[in-house]
Structures are given as structure tokens and as C-alpha cells.
Amino acid sequence: MRYTFGGDEHVFVEVDEAMSLDAFFRSLSITNAVRDSRIRGVTEICPANASFQIRFDPDLIAPDDLLGELRRLEGAGAGGGELRTRIIEMPVYYGDPWTHETLMRFRERHQDPTATDLAYTARINGYPDVPALVAAHAGSPWFVSMVGFVAGLPFLYQMVEPERQIQAPKYLRPRTDTPKLTIGHGGCFGAIYSVRGAGGYQMFGITPMPIYDPAQTISYLREFMIFFRPGDIVKFRPIGREAYDAAVAEVEAGRFCPLIREVDFSLPAFQADPAGTNAALLGVLHG
């Protein structure tokens, strides 16, 4: 691990040069240990994909003393690899009209102006058609490696063997518009756009399930405005227009309730048997 100071109030820690489930898990484990240790002077903890950053008050803890505390906690990231977390089912309307209209407005910025984002991603990943890509995208769980860049936006890592991961480049030039709650994909990462705005990820669909509500009026976001947290596991569920409209109506009426289950995740067990671990996770979700 590599430590560097960022000004007078931050320590940046690089866990690994490569992004992987191991790196995500180690970053999450160490930042959880920092939180649980309640180190005097630590004011913010921000885990990322293969790194993390700590903000501290130098009037309460000297930089070198904080560095010593962090080094002491390094072993937390190399422990048993066990995590108590949540698995969440998220409905997705793949190939929806709103992301389709948007992607058509920005075809000159895309690698293949003649194809939709779904069709392009299916082709470069060797899938015979869009339904096969959708089945692969929705068929396995996704691990939330970090939340941020835009408030409430989760980055997700597909929980399959590396050779089976969906890969897709970002747009040649970023769009100036992306619909709110778009399901996107760039590199090996998925993302859910928490708000409308610029973006460069391939657009696969849209979810009716809000994940960010600064007003905290949505029923399941009243305690905290941001839904996702690092370590969450997400399972996408394909839906059509009728189910999408019904879910939007449920959200507006305050009756929408995401399907969430508490679950134990073991990194060693997943690495030994990804398919078996995923089947067990989905069994908890629908058991």
C-alpha cells in the first residue's frame, strides 16, 4: 500500500494499481476498520475502487500519528474476507425510450454511430443479440465498489470470472446529457446515474427506483438521502414499460419498497466458486 498526503488535511492510500474485487474488498475492510476504531481527529472516510482517502483535523491528530494508525490497521484488509452486507433487487427497463432518444442525439460521439449502445456492446462482447447481453447483465450480481463522483452514484463490479465480465469503452466524447437513473457501463464497471447530467458510459436502460433524494421525501430515503453504500450487492431485474410505469406510480405514492435482504458475503468462497456463491446470494434474495 502507498501513502501520500494531500495538503494539510488528507491522506490518500493506494491499495493496488489494478482494480479488482480483491482491491475493492481490501479498501472497504480497512476503511470500515478506521471507522470502527474512532481515531481522534478523523472527520471523513472515503473508500474508492482501489484506494481510499481520509480527511483529518491536524489540530487534533498529527499527520505522522494518523499515518501510524493507518499502517496499524493495514491487516484489517487482509483478514478473513467476510462481510455482512445487503443484497438489493433493482428493476431495470432495458432499451427504454428515454435513454434511446438521448443516445440517438449523441451518435456522432460514439464508436459506432449506426448501432445503439446495447447493440454495440453486445457485438463487441460476442453476444449474438441484445437479449443475450441483457440476460448476461441481469443474470449475475454486482458488487458496489464505491459511491461518489456524483452524489449517490454507485460504481458496480460484475461478480463473474474476469473472462466473462462485460467490457465496453466510454463514448469517444462525453455526452452533455444523460437521463436520471440511467444504467450505464464503461470499461468493466456499471454505474447508475443518480441525477441527470453529462456522462460517457454506454446507456443500457433506466430504473424507476430513485437512489438519491436530497429532500428525503421518498419513503425509503427518509433516514439518509443516499441509498447505496460500498459493499452492497445488486441484482438487476428486467422489466417492461407497464411494470416501469407501475413502479414510478408506486414511488410517487410513497409505496415503493425495494427488495432488500441482509446477507453474509465471503470473498474466499466467491473466489473458489463464483457460480455457487452467486446462486446462494440469489437464494437469500428470493428465499
Steps between C-alpha positions, in 0.01 A plus 500: 500500500620850415431804721514863392383820667257729319554844650471541877178304555498190280679167469459312173567126508545293184407140576588353161586617150237270349126517563365166613261350750798435726604866490144623558454264791830598662425871467155446651634284784766753599266799488248306710778434751589872503136585567468241777826615663361854544844656458499842659517774236368296205213696344428321170563153356464446126556151353554476124556229241862414585584773750358710778538847646485616859434858605625604842533802727876567546422691820371176653740243353845551349536373140772250593292368788207441266731326256611271779139416587420420137803277463395318816161431342643368171444145620126563506504482123669163494278321750238235450324672211157487659239772467149545637320703237179541297386347174254721311279428202473791258246505213639618165316593183763405241486678164259761636387794282671771711857372485435399138400856408808631679747261341361580156568870560867424567584237236778714352685457833472121495731230367219360283249766391290237321423289809338558837714475813348161581554364149858630489585351841341168408706482179840584650444251784408217266131475586271403210244768575378757756281255697808283561692802630208598726483145633871510585476848656201406717606141562769556762536722808706820503719622786484871591867595520453870576240775509586846379637718221139619475295494821346157551644342183615139554776331304430128457726207421350191335540195722611248240833361385715773332466339157119524525483865605322735262746754359415818310689824439357836594376730225772660285383835642275536804134581455365822645184317608413170668155423642468465875520136619668376182674163530839558338813301424860608439807276498407212731293723729129555523358823636159644582465871425344645813418833333460631147823635353804443282644154456694267277395148597304281258129524587319168549171602659335685785371409844183637663668471844644831629840470669557863604254738662645813666149600612460158669133472403522155338383235747820294516735804487358694795777398738784569256490666159740250334381143450813302415807440712826322414468125542138480388418227249255578219293265284334660197153378397380572144154658475284639218322832456188401691695387806721809475199736501346311791822528702525876430143540624588303813801726564287812458235361737765416762429127478803371311710271718827361360563130550792489745643210699785485751765256383845369592756526221830310502767608255695170526180303440418712196851460359481123546151465348353814339194324357419322825544816706278700266233232511505510880474881500203492266344229712510736798346776289203291387489245780 
